[in-house]
Amino acid sequence: MSEATPILHMLAPQKHMSPFDVNMAADAGYKVIVPYINVALEEVGPLVQDAIFSRPPDYGVRTGFFMGGKDAILALDMMDAAAKAMVPPFQCSVFADPAGSFTTAAAMVACVERQLKQKFNRDWKGTKVAVFGATGVVGFASSIISALEGADVTLVAHRGVDRVVKSAAVSKERFGVDLKAVAGETEEQKRDIIANAEVIFAAAAAGVRVVSTEHMAGAKNLLVVADVNAVPPPGVDGMELFMDGDKLPNSNVLGIGPLAIGDIKYKTESGLFKQMLSSKEPLALDFRHAFTLARQLTA
Ligand SMILES: NC(=O)c1ccc[n+]([C@@H]2O[C@H](COP(=O)([O-])OP(=O)(O)OC[C@H]3O[C@@H](n4cnc5c(N)ncnc54)[C@H](OP(=O)(O)O)[C@@H]3O)[C@@H](O)[C@H]2O)c1
């Protein structure tokens, strides 16, 4: 591999590049990090070509692009635009992780998978998953990762089912997965959804309790509940920050808390940056690669 300085160009469609991701990239080993903000999709290709043609082809693997933002589909479109802009042998690596969602979702799915395997001798095939916060980036990515593994995934809408119906349609078109979309606005609707679920992904906004003890009272099939919200109150009643397969209070349901997930998320994001830094070939990394690594980390 060349001794060229590792440079990371970090693109955000909104007015900020995430300081979290800048720090992660620096700690993983990037020496020069340049954030670009308010980047439009059509600007991605020209920016990539501007970067790749400035360095000899063997320096390309030391040049990386990071796609941030807050929109999973836009980040994937930005990756596609970057791929189309490559002119072999002038190429570079690309990694998308909008709002940390791909690595967070990958970590959540991998942490739940470990409990399913170790405690129930099960995998994702046919496992009934209910996703709260399904219109968010973490909910969206976790629904696709688990559905690609064969889970039977239901997206729960908290204000109008139309947006989750749209998410399900996008997921079918882009990833070939069949997701169900249901309304979960009333207490009764939530109880019914949870009564049918074996796994819950609680991925609603920070500081929002989406699943209460009462919602889970009749949930005879429920095995594992994962919660990514670290801001009090917890997204799930009784969830503790570091729970990792412990029983929720007065229940046989296993809980996985936000900092158990966050630990794997952190290692996954850092690990993907390090893969880009050490690879001899240019890489293109999205939530699928994040899940592969998170799975290794939880094995
Ligand atoms: N543990 C970790 O490592 C880690 C890392 C990153 C993020 N997170 C956490 O992951 C969670 C999701 O993040 P995100 O970036 O995906 O957020 P997001 O894109 O803002 O999505 C938030 C989701 O929560 C829903 N929501 C908002 N208020 C709600 C309510 N009162 N009841 C039910 N649902 C509600 C939103 O629905 P609408 O679309 O209808 O508003 C949306 O589906 C957050 O709690 C965040 O702090 C954790």
Short mmCIF file of C-alpha atoms and ligand atoms in Angstrom, two decimals:
data_model
loop_
_atom_site.label_atom_id
_atom_site.label_comp_id
_atom_site.label_asym_id
_atom_site.label_seq_id
_atom_site.Cartn_x
_atom_site.Cartn_y
_atom_site.Cartn_z
CA MET A 1 0.00 0.00 0.00
CA SER A 2 1.18 3.50 -0.72
CA GLU A 3 2.43 5.80 2.03
CA ALA A 4 0.11 8.59 0.89
CA THR A 5 -1.54 10.62 3.63
CA PRO A 6 -5.02 9.21 4.43
CA ILE A 7 -7.56 11.89 3.52
CA LEU A 8 -11.29 11.72 4.24
CA HIS A 9 -13.80 13.98 2.49
CA MET A 10 -17.00 14.04 4.57
CA LEU A 11 -20.17 15.13 2.76
CA ALA A 12 -23.37 16.27 4.49
CA PRO A 13 -26.55 17.35 2.71
CA GLN A 14 -27.46 19.63 5.65
CA LYS A 15 -25.65 22.51 7.30
CA HIS A 16 -23.53 20.44 9.71
CA MET A 17 -21.22 17.48 9.40
CA SER A 18 -21.62 15.36 12.54
CA PRO A 19 -18.81 16.06 15.06
CA PHE A 20 -19.30 12.46 16.26
CA ASP A 21 -18.35 11.10 12.84
CA VAL A 22 -15.42 13.53 12.46
CA ASN A 23 -14.02 12.32 15.79
CA MET A 24 -14.57 8.67 14.86
CA ALA A 25 -12.71 9.14 11.57
CA ALA A 26 -9.77 10.90 13.27
CA ASP A 27 -9.50 8.28 16.01
CA ALA A 28 -9.59 5.52 13.38
CA GLY A 29 -6.53 7.04 11.71
CA TYR A 30 -7.51 9.58 9.03
CA LYS A 31 -4.91 12.37 9.06
CA VAL A 32 -6.71 14.96 6.93
CA ILE A 33 -10.48 15.33 7.31
CA VAL A 34 -12.44 17.85 5.28
CA PRO A 35 -16.16 18.41 5.93
CA TYR A 36 -18.41 19.65 3.12
CA ILE A 37 -21.91 20.87 3.99
CA ASN A 38 -25.13 21.60 2.09
CA VAL A 39 -23.97 19.12 -0.57
CA ALA A 40 -26.56 18.41 -3.28
CA LEU A 41 -26.76 14.95 -4.83
CA GLU A 42 -25.64 16.22 -8.23
CA GLU A 43 -22.50 17.69 -6.66
CA VAL A 44 -21.24 14.33 -5.38
CA GLY A 45 -19.88 13.06 -8.71
CA PRO A 46 -17.86 16.21 -9.49
CA LEU A 47 -16.43 16.27 -5.94
CA VAL A 48 -15.37 12.62 -6.22
CA GLN A 49 -13.72 13.19 -9.60
CA ASP A 50 -11.98 16.27 -8.27
CA ALA A 51 -10.45 14.08 -5.56
CA ILE A 52 -9.52 10.98 -7.54
CA PHE A 53 -7.72 12.76 -10.37
CA SER A 54 -5.50 14.70 -7.97
CA ARG A 55 -3.62 11.59 -6.78
CA PRO A 56 -1.89 8.71 -8.58
CA PRO A 57 -4.15 5.62 -8.81
CA ASP A 58 -2.26 3.77 -6.05
CA TYR A 59 -3.02 6.68 -3.69
CA GLY A 60 -6.75 6.15 -4.33
CA VAL A 61 -7.15 3.67 -1.49
CA ARG A 62 -5.86 6.34 0.91
CA THR A 63 -8.61 8.71 -0.23
CA GLY A 64 -12.05 8.20 1.31
CA PHE A 65 -15.50 9.75 1.07
CA PHE A 66 -18.02 9.61 3.92
CA MET A 67 -21.74 10.18 3.24
CA GLY A 68 -23.51 11.65 6.29
CA GLY A 69 -26.83 13.44 6.64
CA LYS A 70 -30.13 12.32 8.07
CA ASP A 71 -31.69 10.46 5.14
CA ALA A 72 -30.85 6.80 4.46
CA ILE A 73 -32.00 6.73 0.83
CA LEU A 74 -30.22 10.00 0.00
CA ALA A 75 -27.00 8.64 1.53
CA LEU A 76 -27.31 5.49 -0.60
CA ASP A 77 -28.00 7.66 -3.67
CA MET A 78 -24.86 9.66 -2.84
CA MET A 79 -22.91 6.37 -2.72
CA ASP A 80 -24.31 5.43 -6.14
CA ALA A 81 -23.37 8.84 -7.53
CA ALA A 82 -19.84 8.38 -6.16
CA ALA A 83 -19.58 4.90 -7.72
CA LYS A 84 -20.65 6.27 -11.11
CA ALA A 85 -18.00 9.00 -10.89
CA MET A 86 -15.08 6.56 -10.52
CA VAL A 87 -12.81 6.30 -13.55
CA PRO A 88 -10.70 3.15 -13.02
CA PRO A 89 -7.90 3.03 -12.15
CA PHE A 90 -8.72 6.39 -10.52
CA GLN A 91 -10.94 5.34 -7.61
CA CYS A 92 -11.46 5.83 -3.87
CA SER A 93 -13.36 4.28 -0.96
CA VAL A 94 -16.85 5.36 0.14
CA PHE A 95 -18.70 4.77 3.42
CA ALA A 96 -22.29 5.85 4.18
CA ASP A 97 -23.57 6.14 7.75
CA PRO A 98 -26.23 8.91 7.87
CA ALA A 99 -26.77 10.08 11.47
CA GLY A 100 -24.83 6.99 12.56
CA SER A 101 -27.92 5.01 11.59
CA PHE A 102 -26.38 2.23 9.53
CA THR A 103 -23.86 1.27 12.21
CA THR A 104 -26.43 1.74 15.03
CA ALA A 105 -29.03 -0.40 13.26
CA ALA A 106 -26.42 -3.03 12.43
CA ALA A 107 -25.33 -3.12 16.07
CA MET A 108 -28.92 -3.40 17.34
CA VAL A 109 -29.77 -6.25 14.96
CA ALA A 110 -26.51 -8.07 15.78
CA CYS A 111 -27.02 -7.70 19.57
CA VAL A 112 -30.57 -9.11 19.30
CA GLU A 113 -29.39 -11.89 16.99
CA ARG A 114 -26.83 -12.96 19.63
CA GLN A 115 -29.60 -13.30 22.25
CA LEU A 116 -31.92 -15.17 19.87
CA LYS A 117 -29.13 -17.62 19.08
CA GLN A 118 -27.66 -18.07 22.56
CA LYS A 119 -30.86 -18.07 24.65
CA PHE A 120 -33.49 -19.40 22.25
CA ASN A 121 -31.47 -21.29 19.61
CA ARG A 122 -33.16 -19.28 16.87
CA ASP A 123 -32.22 -17.10 13.94
CA TRP A 124 -34.13 -14.36 12.11
CA LYS A 125 -36.05 -16.66 9.73
CA GLY A 126 -39.74 -16.00 10.35
CA THR A 127 -39.08 -14.10 13.59
CA LYS A 128 -41.79 -11.47 14.10
CA VAL A 129 -40.23 -8.04 14.59
CA ALA A 130 -42.10 -4.80 15.41
CA VAL A 131 -40.17 -1.59 14.69
CA PHE A 132 -41.11 1.58 16.62
CA GLY A 133 -39.64 4.78 15.19
CA ALA A 134 -39.87 3.13 11.79
CA THR A 135 -39.82 6.43 9.85
CA GLY A 136 -36.48 7.34 11.42
CA VAL A 137 -33.13 6.43 9.90
CA VAL A 138 -32.23 3.86 12.59
CA GLY A 139 -35.67 2.23 12.39
CA PHE A 140 -35.54 2.14 8.60
CA ALA A 141 -32.08 0.55 8.41
CA SER A 142 -32.81 -2.01 11.17
CA SER A 143 -36.03 -3.08 9.46
CA ILE A 144 -34.18 -3.76 6.20
CA ILE A 145 -31.21 -5.53 7.79
CA SER A 146 -33.49 -7.91 9.73
CA ALA A 147 -35.86 -8.45 6.79
CA LEU A 148 -32.92 -9.34 4.54
CA GLU A 149 -32.09 -12.03 7.14
CA GLY A 150 -35.62 -13.45 6.81
CA ALA A 151 -37.46 -11.71 9.68
CA ASP A 152 -41.17 -10.95 9.39
CA VAL A 153 -41.00 -7.19 9.98
CA THR A 154 -43.81 -4.79 10.89
CA LEU A 155 -43.24 -1.02 10.72
CA VAL A 156 -45.24 0.81 13.38
CA ALA A 157 -46.60 4.29 12.61
CA HIS A 158 -47.13 6.69 15.50
CA ARG A 159 -48.79 9.46 13.48
CA GLY A 160 -50.43 8.37 10.24
CA VAL A 161 -49.73 5.07 8.56
CA ASP A 162 -49.12 6.60 5.11
CA ARG A 163 -45.44 7.38 5.74
CA VAL A 164 -44.63 3.84 6.86
CA VAL A 165 -46.59 2.44 3.90
CA LYS A 166 -44.29 4.57 1.73
CA SER A 167 -41.20 3.30 3.59
CA ALA A 168 -42.34 -0.29 3.00
CA ALA A 169 -42.79 0.44 -0.72
CA VAL A 170 -39.31 2.00 -0.97
CA SER A 171 -37.81 -0.99 0.85
CA LYS A 172 -39.51 -3.41 -1.54
CA GLU A 173 -38.33 -1.48 -4.59
CA ARG A 174 -34.73 -0.96 -3.44
CA PHE A 175 -34.02 -4.07 -1.39
CA GLY A 176 -36.69 -6.58 -2.42
CA VAL A 177 -38.00 -7.02 1.14
CA ASP A 178 -41.67 -7.26 2.14
CA LEU A 179 -42.38 -5.13 5.22
CA LYS A 180 -45.81 -4.73 6.84
CA ALA A 181 -47.03 -1.25 7.81
CA VAL A 182 -49.50 -0.75 10.67
CA ALA A 183 -50.92 2.09 12.74
CA GLY A 184 -49.62 2.16 16.34
CA GLU A 185 -51.16 5.40 17.52
CA THR A 186 -53.51 4.25 20.27
CA GLU A 187 -52.70 2.25 23.39
CA GLU A 188 -54.86 -0.60 22.13
CA GLN A 189 -53.12 -0.69 18.74
CA LYS A 190 -49.73 -0.79 20.47
CA ARG A 191 -50.84 -3.63 22.77
CA ASP A 192 -52.09 -5.66 19.77
CA ILE A 193 -48.86 -5.10 17.81
CA ILE A 194 -46.70 -6.09 20.79
CA ALA A 195 -48.90 -9.11 21.58
CA ASN A 196 -47.93 -10.49 18.15
CA ALA A 197 -44.24 -9.58 18.27
CA GLU A 198 -41.28 -11.76 19.22
CA VAL A 199 -38.74 -8.95 18.95
CA ILE A 200 -39.14 -5.18 19.35
CA PHE A 201 -36.75 -2.59 17.96
CA ALA A 202 -37.44 0.65 19.87
CA ALA A 203 -35.87 3.30 17.63
CA ALA A 204 -38.04 6.33 18.35
CA ALA A 205 -36.70 9.84 18.98
CA ALA A 206 -34.42 10.50 21.95
CA GLY A 207 -36.26 10.85 25.27
CA VAL A 208 -39.52 9.30 24.02
CA ARG A 209 -40.96 6.28 25.84
CA VAL A 210 -42.66 4.24 23.12
CA VAL A 211 -43.19 0.92 24.91
CA SER A 212 -44.63 0.78 28.43
CA THR A 213 -44.98 -2.10 30.88
CA GLU A 214 -48.73 -2.08 30.16
CA HIS A 215 -48.12 -2.48 26.41
CA MET A 216 -46.01 -5.57 27.10
CA ALA A 217 -48.37 -7.11 29.68
CA GLY A 218 -50.11 -9.48 27.25
CA ALA A 219 -47.05 -10.18 25.12
CA LYS A 220 -46.75 -13.95 25.49
CA ASN A 221 -44.48 -14.39 22.46
CA LEU A 222 -42.10 -11.53 23.17
CA LEU A 223 -38.49 -12.70 23.54
CA VAL A 224 -36.14 -9.72 23.13
CA VAL A 225 -36.59 -5.94 23.22
CA ALA A 226 -33.83 -3.58 22.05
CA ASP A 227 -33.84 0.16 22.77
CA VAL A 228 -31.44 2.65 21.16
CA ASN A 229 -32.60 5.69 23.11
CA ALA A 230 -30.03 6.74 25.73
CA VAL A 231 -31.81 9.97 26.78
CA PRO A 232 -34.16 9.57 29.79
CA PRO A 233 -36.81 8.32 29.99
CA PRO A 234 -35.83 5.06 28.28
CA GLY A 235 -37.69 4.13 25.09
CA VAL A 236 -38.89 0.97 26.85
CA ASP A 237 -40.11 0.84 30.45
CA GLY A 238 -37.54 -0.77 32.75
CA MET A 239 -34.70 -0.71 30.20
CA GLU A 240 -31.28 0.03 31.65
CA LEU A 241 -28.48 1.62 29.68
CA PHE A 242 -26.08 -1.35 29.76
CA MET A 243 -28.58 -4.24 29.70
CA ASP A 244 -27.36 -6.92 27.34
CA GLY A 245 -29.69 -9.89 27.54
CA ASP A 246 -30.83 -9.33 31.14
CA LYS A 247 -34.52 -9.74 31.94
CA LEU A 248 -36.67 -6.62 32.04
CA PRO A 249 -38.17 -6.06 35.53
CA ASN A 250 -40.93 -8.56 36.47
CA SER A 251 -40.70 -10.16 33.05
CA ASN A 252 -39.04 -12.96 31.13
CA VAL A 253 -38.39 -10.66 28.18
CA LEU A 254 -34.70 -9.96 27.55
CA GLY A 255 -33.64 -6.34 27.26
CA ILE A 256 -30.79 -4.80 25.27
CA GLY A 257 -30.05 -1.22 26.24
CA PRO A 258 -28.65 1.71 24.27
CA LEU A 259 -25.12 1.59 25.62
CA ALA A 260 -24.73 -2.15 24.97
CA ILE A 261 -25.80 -1.34 21.39
CA GLY A 262 -23.68 1.82 21.40
CA ASP A 263 -20.55 -0.15 22.28
CA ILE A 264 -20.96 -2.38 19.21
CA LYS A 265 -22.01 0.61 17.09
CA TYR A 266 -18.82 2.47 18.05
CA LYS A 267 -16.62 -0.54 17.25
CA THR A 268 -18.47 -1.10 13.96
CA GLU A 269 -18.09 2.48 12.74
CA SER A 270 -14.46 2.61 13.82
CA GLY A 271 -13.84 -0.80 12.25
CA LEU A 272 -15.29 0.26 8.90
CA PHE A 273 -13.08 3.37 8.82
CA LYS A 274 -10.10 1.12 9.60
CA GLN A 275 -11.12 -1.28 6.80
CA MET A 276 -11.04 1.69 4.40
CA LEU A 277 -7.64 2.74 5.71
CA SER A 278 -6.05 -0.70 5.39
CA SER A 279 -7.71 -2.01 2.23
CA LYS A 280 -5.64 -2.55 -0.88
CA GLU A 281 -8.77 -2.05 -3.00
CA PRO A 282 -11.31 0.80 -2.91
CA LEU A 283 -14.33 -0.15 -0.78
CA ALA A 284 -18.01 0.88 -0.87
CA LEU A 285 -19.52 0.33 2.60
CA ASP A 286 -23.19 0.59 3.63
CA PHE A 287 -25.47 -0.98 6.27
CA ARG A 288 -24.87 -4.48 4.89
CA HIS A 289 -21.13 -4.22 5.54
CA ALA A 290 -21.89 -2.67 8.94
CA PHE A 291 -24.04 -5.68 9.82
CA THR A 292 -21.36 -8.15 8.70
CA LEU A 293 -18.85 -6.48 11.01
CA ALA A 294 -21.31 -6.03 13.92
CA ARG A 295 -22.10 -9.75 13.66
CA GLN A 296 -18.41 -10.61 13.93
CA LEU A 297 -18.10 -8.31 16.93
CA THR A 298 -21.02 -9.99 18.72
CA ALA A 299 -20.08 -13.59 17.81
N1 LIG B 1 -27.44 3.91 21.00
C1 LIG B 1 -26.82 4.41 19.94
O1 LIG B 1 -25.67 4.06 19.64
C2 LIG B 1 -27.53 5.40 19.03
C3 LIG B 1 -26.91 5.94 17.89
C4 LIG B 1 -27.64 6.79 17.06
C5 LIG B 1 -28.94 7.10 17.40
N2 LIG B 1 -29.49 6.61 18.53
C6 LIG B 1 -30.89 6.86 18.91
O2 LIG B 1 -31.72 6.21 17.99
C7 LIG B 1 -33.00 6.82 18.02
C8 LIG B 1 -33.47 7.05 16.60
O3 LIG B 1 -32.56 7.93 15.95
P1 LIG B 1 -32.86 8.44 14.47
O4 LIG B 1 -31.67 9.22 14.05
O5 LIG B 1 -33.35 7.32 13.65
O6 LIG B 1 -34.06 9.47 14.76
P2 LIG B 1 -35.07 10.09 13.75
O7 LIG B 1 -34.63 9.90 12.33
O8 LIG B 1 -35.34 11.48 14.25
O9 LIG B 1 -36.38 9.19 13.97
C9 LIG B 1 -37.06 9.24 15.14
C10 LIG B 1 -38.26 8.31 15.01
O10 LIG B 1 -39.02 8.42 16.20
C11 LIG B 1 -40.37 8.71 15.85
N3 LIG B 1 -41.00 9.44 16.92
C12 LIG B 1 -40.84 10.75 17.24
N4 LIG B 1 -41.63 11.05 18.29
C13 LIG B 1 -42.32 9.92 18.61
C14 LIG B 1 -43.29 9.59 19.59
N5 LIG B 1 -43.73 10.50 20.47
N6 LIG B 1 -43.79 8.34 19.61
C15 LIG B 1 -43.34 7.40 18.74
N7 LIG B 1 -42.42 7.64 17.79
C16 LIG B 1 -41.91 8.89 17.74
C17 LIG B 1 -40.27 9.50 14.57
O11 LIG B 1 -41.50 9.49 13.91
P3 LIG B 1 -41.93 10.69 12.96
O12 LIG B 1 -41.18 10.47 11.68
O13 LIG B 1 -43.39 10.50 12.79
O14 LIG B 1 -41.57 11.96 13.64
C18 LIG B 1 -39.20 8.68 13.86
O15 LIG B 1 -39.76 7.51 13.33
C19 LIG B 1 -32.84 8.08 18.86
O16 LIG B 1 -33.35 7.82 20.16
C20 LIG B 1 -31.34 8.30 18.89
O17 LIG B 1 -30.93 9.01 20.05
C21 LIG B 1 -28.82 5.74 19.32
#
